[in-house]
């Protein structure tokens, strides 16, 4: 690390970049070094004092740049042992045209899947759940909330809600909700998925092992049986640094109906 560090900070010292604030210049030098592979995942950053001396800037400036990079997920800080380049996430490319389960998606990529339970049980439905699942206030909703983990990396928090008449024992689904639904003839055949940007709150960020406030994806899936009945209402938070959602687009032919 130290040779690379010398190089980075010497560059910074000599550069007369654009008059941008010093902490931004330092942040960019470190970020460039990570992107160019001069310093790699797991490498330790020199101490604040060393950086300040090498780059000839104040420790306050160094702290500001480093804190920004920690917030952005480029660096991580471990109490007592220092600051390191964050492990690189291998991004998962996910097609938006197939109705698959998390277990199937990860198995296809040869990744080991597991889940940590956050909640499972039968509850009085919320107004949203009643509306989407078509439940009345005297019916129950089955909730299944899991942290989804692939190759030991937490990728998503998924909170699924189904009618209790379809899933009377949410604790009994085993490792795959869709496999359990398949067994009872309730596997969905169609879904509408809505994806929006979300900054991760403290507790979600902690579960996903990323800094709070970092960009994530909020995904809502409403899935249907062949009969047209809604079977699943799932709200998830995915790590923004781990997923690329890919959709194939085609020019619609003349007279072809464009449906949502
Ligand atoms: C995906 C979907 C969820 C669905 C889940 C089922 O991740 N976004 O809406 O509930 O798959 O996955 P599994 O069958 O592995 O439990």
Short mmCIF file of C-alpha atoms and ligand atoms in Angstrom, two decimals:
data_model
loop_
_atom_site.label_atom_id
_atom_site.label_comp_id
_atom_site.label_asym_id
_atom_site.label_seq_id
_atom_site.Cartn_x
_atom_site.Cartn_y
_atom_site.Cartn_z
CA UNK A 1 0.00 0.00 0.00
CA UNK A 2 2.64 2.54 1.01
CA UNK A 3 4.21 3.01 -2.45
CA UNK A 4 0.80 3.53 -3.99
CA UNK A 5 -0.11 5.90 -1.18
CA UNK A 6 3.05 7.94 -1.75
CA UNK A 7 2.14 8.14 -5.40
CA UNK A 8 -1.43 9.26 -4.72
CA UNK A 9 -0.53 11.88 -2.19
CA UNK A 10 2.46 13.18 -4.11
CA UNK A 11 0.17 13.67 -7.11
CA UNK A 12 -2.25 15.55 -4.92
CA UNK A 13 0.54 17.71 -3.49
CA UNK A 14 1.82 18.70 -6.91
CA UNK A 15 -1.50 19.15 -8.59
CA UNK A 16 -2.97 22.58 -8.96
CA UNK A 17 -6.42 21.16 -9.68
CA UNK A 18 -9.20 23.53 -10.56
CA UNK A 19 -9.25 25.38 -7.23
CA UNK A 20 -11.68 22.76 -5.85
CA UNK A 21 -11.68 22.48 -2.04
CA UNK A 22 -8.72 20.40 -0.84
CA UNK A 23 -10.83 17.72 0.78
CA UNK A 24 -12.62 17.16 -2.56
CA UNK A 25 -9.26 16.89 -4.33
CA UNK A 26 -8.04 14.35 -1.78
CA UNK A 27 -11.30 12.43 -1.98
CA UNK A 28 -10.98 12.25 -5.75
CA UNK A 29 -7.32 11.15 -5.59
CA UNK A 30 -8.19 8.29 -3.25
CA UNK A 31 -11.26 7.32 -5.29
CA UNK A 32 -9.22 7.33 -8.51
CA UNK A 33 -6.56 5.19 -6.87
CA UNK A 34 -9.21 2.64 -5.86
CA UNK A 35 -10.82 2.68 -9.32
CA UNK A 36 -7.44 2.29 -11.03
CA UNK A 37 -6.54 -0.57 -8.71
CA UNK A 38 -3.53 1.23 -7.15
CA UNK A 39 -5.07 0.31 -3.82
CA UNK A 40 -7.36 -2.70 -3.61
CA UNK A 41 -10.09 -4.12 -1.37
CA UNK A 42 -8.84 -4.77 2.14
CA UNK A 43 -5.77 -2.49 1.80
CA UNK A 44 -5.22 -0.23 4.79
CA UNK A 45 -5.09 3.52 4.35
CA UNK A 46 -2.19 5.26 6.11
CA UNK A 47 -3.09 7.10 9.31
CA UNK A 48 -4.73 10.51 9.19
CA UNK A 49 -1.49 12.08 10.35
CA UNK A 50 0.60 10.33 7.65
CA UNK A 51 -1.79 11.39 4.93
CA UNK A 52 -1.79 14.98 6.20
CA UNK A 53 2.02 15.10 6.21
CA UNK A 54 2.42 13.41 2.84
CA UNK A 55 -0.22 15.53 1.15
CA UNK A 56 0.75 18.66 3.09
CA UNK A 57 -2.79 19.40 4.22
CA UNK A 58 -4.52 19.61 7.59
CA UNK A 59 -5.81 16.56 9.46
CA UNK A 60 -9.30 18.10 9.50
CA UNK A 61 -9.27 18.10 5.69
CA UNK A 62 -8.11 14.49 5.61
CA UNK A 63 -10.83 13.46 8.07
CA UNK A 64 -13.51 15.15 5.95
CA UNK A 65 -12.38 13.39 2.75
CA UNK A 66 -12.11 10.02 4.47
CA UNK A 67 -15.52 10.39 6.13
CA UNK A 68 -17.08 11.17 2.76
CA UNK A 69 -15.55 8.04 1.25
CA UNK A 70 -16.74 5.95 4.21
CA UNK A 71 -20.26 7.34 3.73
CA UNK A 72 -20.07 6.47 0.04
CA UNK A 73 -19.04 2.89 0.81
CA UNK A 74 -15.57 3.24 -0.85
CA UNK A 75 -13.72 2.94 2.47
CA UNK A 76 -14.65 1.21 5.71
CA UNK A 77 -13.53 2.06 9.22
CA UNK A 78 -12.92 -0.63 11.80
CA UNK A 79 -12.73 0.57 15.37
CA UNK A 80 -9.24 0.24 16.71
CA UNK A 81 -7.69 -1.03 13.50
CA UNK A 82 -8.02 1.81 11.01
CA UNK A 83 -9.44 2.63 7.60
CA UNK A 84 -9.49 0.18 4.70
CA UNK A 85 -10.60 0.00 1.08
CA UNK A 86 -14.07 -1.61 1.18
CA UNK A 87 -14.49 -5.09 -0.30
CA UNK A 88 -15.66 -4.90 -3.89
CA UNK A 89 -19.22 -6.08 -4.50
CA UNK A 90 -19.65 -8.35 -7.44
CA UNK A 91 -22.72 -6.92 -9.11
CA UNK A 92 -25.62 -9.20 -9.85
CA UNK A 93 -27.24 -8.69 -13.24
CA UNK A 94 -30.94 -9.39 -12.95
CA UNK A 95 -33.32 -9.71 -15.87
CA UNK A 96 -36.60 -7.86 -15.50
CA UNK A 97 -38.51 -10.13 -17.82
CA UNK A 98 -38.54 -13.43 -15.90
CA UNK A 99 -40.63 -14.18 -12.85
CA UNK A 100 -38.06 -16.00 -10.74
CA UNK A 101 -37.38 -16.36 -7.04
CA UNK A 102 -34.32 -15.15 -5.17
CA UNK A 103 -33.27 -18.75 -4.55
CA UNK A 104 -33.47 -19.57 -8.27
CA UNK A 105 -31.66 -16.38 -9.30
CA UNK A 106 -28.73 -17.02 -7.02
CA UNK A 107 -28.58 -20.78 -7.67
CA UNK A 108 -28.35 -20.06 -11.42
CA UNK A 109 -25.25 -18.01 -10.70
CA UNK A 110 -23.76 -20.76 -8.57
CA UNK A 111 -24.07 -18.67 -5.40
CA UNK A 112 -24.83 -20.20 -2.02
CA UNK A 113 -28.12 -18.77 -0.75
CA UNK A 114 -29.37 -18.43 2.77
CA UNK A 115 -31.77 -16.19 4.66
CA UNK A 116 -31.92 -14.78 8.15
CA UNK A 117 -35.44 -14.49 9.52
CA UNK A 118 -36.53 -11.01 10.54
CA UNK A 119 -40.20 -11.84 11.06
CA UNK A 120 -42.72 -14.54 10.24
CA UNK A 121 -46.23 -14.87 11.55
CA UNK A 122 -49.91 -14.10 11.12
CA UNK A 123 -51.08 -10.55 11.75
CA UNK A 124 -54.06 -8.25 11.36
CA UNK A 125 -53.50 -6.73 7.89
CA UNK A 126 -52.40 -3.13 7.35
CA UNK A 127 -54.60 -0.93 5.09
CA UNK A 128 -52.05 -1.41 2.23
CA UNK A 129 -52.09 -5.18 2.62
CA UNK A 130 -55.89 -5.24 2.73
CA UNK A 131 -56.12 -3.21 -0.43
CA UNK A 132 -53.48 -5.08 -2.47
CA UNK A 133 -54.31 -8.60 -1.30
CA UNK A 134 -58.07 -8.01 -1.22
CA UNK A 135 -58.38 -8.92 2.47
CA UNK A 136 -61.13 -7.81 4.81
CA UNK A 137 -60.34 -6.55 8.32
CA UNK A 138 -61.37 -9.84 9.95
CA UNK A 139 -58.93 -11.88 7.84
CA UNK A 140 -55.26 -12.40 8.66
CA UNK A 141 -52.13 -11.68 6.66
CA UNK A 142 -49.07 -13.95 6.65
CA UNK A 143 -45.85 -11.95 6.83
CA UNK A 144 -42.45 -13.34 5.91
CA UNK A 145 -39.53 -10.94 6.36
CA UNK A 146 -36.04 -12.12 5.54
CA UNK A 147 -32.53 -10.86 5.04
CA UNK A 148 -31.45 -12.55 1.80
CA UNK A 149 -27.80 -13.55 1.73
CA UNK A 150 -25.74 -14.86 -1.21
CA UNK A 151 -22.18 -16.12 -0.78
CA UNK A 152 -22.24 -14.69 2.74
CA UNK A 153 -23.04 -11.17 1.50
CA UNK A 154 -26.40 -9.70 2.53
CA UNK A 155 -28.04 -8.48 -0.69
CA UNK A 156 -31.63 -7.62 0.17
CA UNK A 157 -34.27 -7.29 2.86
CA UNK A 158 -37.55 -8.77 1.62
CA UNK A 159 -40.86 -8.34 3.39
CA UNK A 160 -43.56 -10.49 1.80
CA UNK A 161 -47.25 -10.44 2.68
CA UNK A 162 -49.74 -13.09 1.56
CA UNK A 163 -53.21 -14.00 2.57
CA UNK A 164 -53.18 -16.35 5.59
CA UNK A 165 -55.58 -18.59 3.68
CA UNK A 166 -52.77 -19.25 1.17
CA UNK A 167 -49.94 -19.43 3.71
CA UNK A 168 -51.43 -20.48 7.08
CA UNK A 169 -48.00 -21.44 8.47
CA UNK A 170 -45.45 -18.79 7.43
CA UNK A 171 -42.78 -20.42 9.63
CA UNK A 172 -43.02 -23.58 7.55
CA UNK A 173 -41.88 -22.25 4.17
CA UNK A 174 -38.33 -23.62 4.40
CA UNK A 175 -35.71 -21.79 2.36
CA UNK A 176 -37.90 -20.67 -0.58
CA UNK A 177 -41.27 -18.97 -0.51
CA UNK A 178 -41.92 -19.74 -4.19
CA UNK A 179 -41.03 -23.43 -3.70
CA UNK A 180 -43.53 -23.57 -0.81
CA UNK A 181 -46.20 -21.87 -2.94
CA UNK A 182 -45.49 -24.26 -5.80
CA UNK A 183 -46.24 -27.22 -3.51
CA UNK A 184 -49.74 -25.91 -2.80
CA UNK A 185 -50.41 -24.80 -6.40
CA UNK A 186 -50.07 -21.09 -5.55
CA UNK A 187 -46.89 -20.15 -7.38
CA UNK A 188 -47.42 -16.83 -9.15
CA UNK A 189 -47.35 -16.74 -12.96
CA UNK A 190 -47.23 -12.97 -13.49
CA UNK A 191 -45.99 -10.01 -11.50
CA UNK A 192 -45.77 -6.26 -11.67
CA UNK A 193 -42.59 -4.89 -10.18
CA UNK A 194 -41.95 -1.27 -9.29
CA UNK A 195 -38.38 -0.11 -8.64
CA UNK A 196 -37.48 3.20 -7.07
CA UNK A 197 -34.41 4.79 -5.53
CA UNK A 198 -34.11 4.85 -1.74
CA UNK A 199 -31.45 5.97 0.68
CA UNK A 200 -30.96 3.29 3.29
CA UNK A 201 -32.08 4.07 6.83
CA UNK A 202 -29.93 3.11 9.82
CA UNK A 203 -31.46 -0.29 10.60
CA UNK A 204 -31.66 -1.46 6.96
CA UNK A 205 -28.08 -0.30 6.37
CA UNK A 206 -26.91 -2.20 9.44
CA UNK A 207 -28.57 -5.41 8.21
CA UNK A 208 -27.12 -4.98 4.73
CA UNK A 209 -23.70 -4.10 6.17
CA UNK A 210 -23.40 -0.80 4.30
CA UNK A 211 -23.06 2.77 5.59
CA UNK A 212 -26.39 4.45 6.48
CA UNK A 213 -27.73 6.81 3.83
CA UNK A 214 -26.11 4.95 0.93
CA UNK A 215 -28.17 4.46 -2.26
CA UNK A 216 -30.41 1.43 -2.39
CA UNK A 217 -33.33 0.18 -4.45
CA UNK A 218 -36.84 -0.11 -3.16
CA UNK A 219 -38.64 -2.87 -5.04
CA UNK A 220 -42.30 -3.68 -4.76
CA UNK A 221 -43.60 -6.86 -6.39
CA UNK A 222 -47.28 -7.70 -6.70
CA UNK A 223 -47.70 -11.16 -8.16
CA UNK A 224 -50.72 -12.94 -9.54
CA UNK A 225 -52.04 -16.44 -10.02
CA UNK A 226 -53.25 -17.52 -13.47
CA UNK A 227 -56.79 -16.71 -12.26
CA UNK A 228 -55.79 -13.04 -11.90
CA UNK A 229 -55.93 -13.15 -8.09
CA UNK A 230 -53.12 -11.30 -6.27
CA UNK A 231 -51.02 -13.84 -4.36
CA UNK A 232 -48.00 -11.90 -3.10
CA UNK A 233 -47.26 -8.34 -2.04
CA UNK A 234 -43.55 -7.98 -1.35
CA UNK A 235 -41.64 -4.85 -0.47
CA UNK A 236 -37.86 -5.14 -0.58
CA UNK A 237 -34.76 -3.07 -0.13
CA UNK A 238 -31.83 -4.13 -2.30
CA UNK A 239 -28.25 -2.94 -2.05
CA UNK A 240 -27.71 -0.37 -4.77
CA UNK A 241 -24.06 -1.38 -5.18
CA UNK A 242 -24.94 -5.01 -5.82
CA UNK A 243 -27.62 -5.03 -8.48
CA UNK A 244 -28.04 -4.10 -12.12
CA UNK A 245 -31.58 -4.65 -13.32
CA UNK A 246 -31.66 -5.30 -17.03
CA UNK A 247 -34.69 -5.05 -19.30
CA UNK A 248 -34.81 -5.96 -22.98
CA UNK A 249 -36.69 -3.37 -25.00
CA UNK A 250 -38.25 -3.94 -28.41
CA UNK A 251 -39.77 -1.53 -30.86
CA UNK A 252 -43.44 -2.36 -30.89
CA UNK A 253 -44.80 -3.39 -34.30
CA UNK A 254 -47.44 -1.32 -36.09
CA UNK A 255 -50.85 -1.74 -34.49
CA UNK A 256 -49.33 -3.59 -31.53
CA UNK A 257 -50.89 -2.60 -28.25
CA UNK A 258 -48.49 -1.18 -25.64
CA UNK A 259 -49.65 -2.33 -22.22
CA UNK A 260 -48.24 -1.34 -18.83
C1 LIG B 1 -37.69 -12.50 -5.28
C2 LIG B 1 -38.83 -11.50 -5.26
C3 LIG B 1 -39.78 -11.67 -4.09
C4 LIG B 1 -40.12 -13.12 -3.86
C5 LIG B 1 -38.85 -13.92 -3.69
C6 LIG B 1 -39.12 -15.39 -3.45
O1 LIG B 1 -36.63 -12.06 -4.53
N1 LIG B 1 -38.36 -10.14 -5.32
O2 LIG B 1 -40.95 -10.92 -4.37
O3 LIG B 1 -40.92 -13.23 -2.70
O4 LIG B 1 -38.07 -13.80 -4.85
O5 LIG B 1 -37.87 -15.98 -3.26
P1 LIG B 1 -37.66 -17.37 -2.56
O6 LIG B 1 -38.55 -18.37 -3.29
O7 LIG B 1 -36.22 -17.68 -2.72
O8 LIG B 1 -38.09 -17.26 -1.13
#
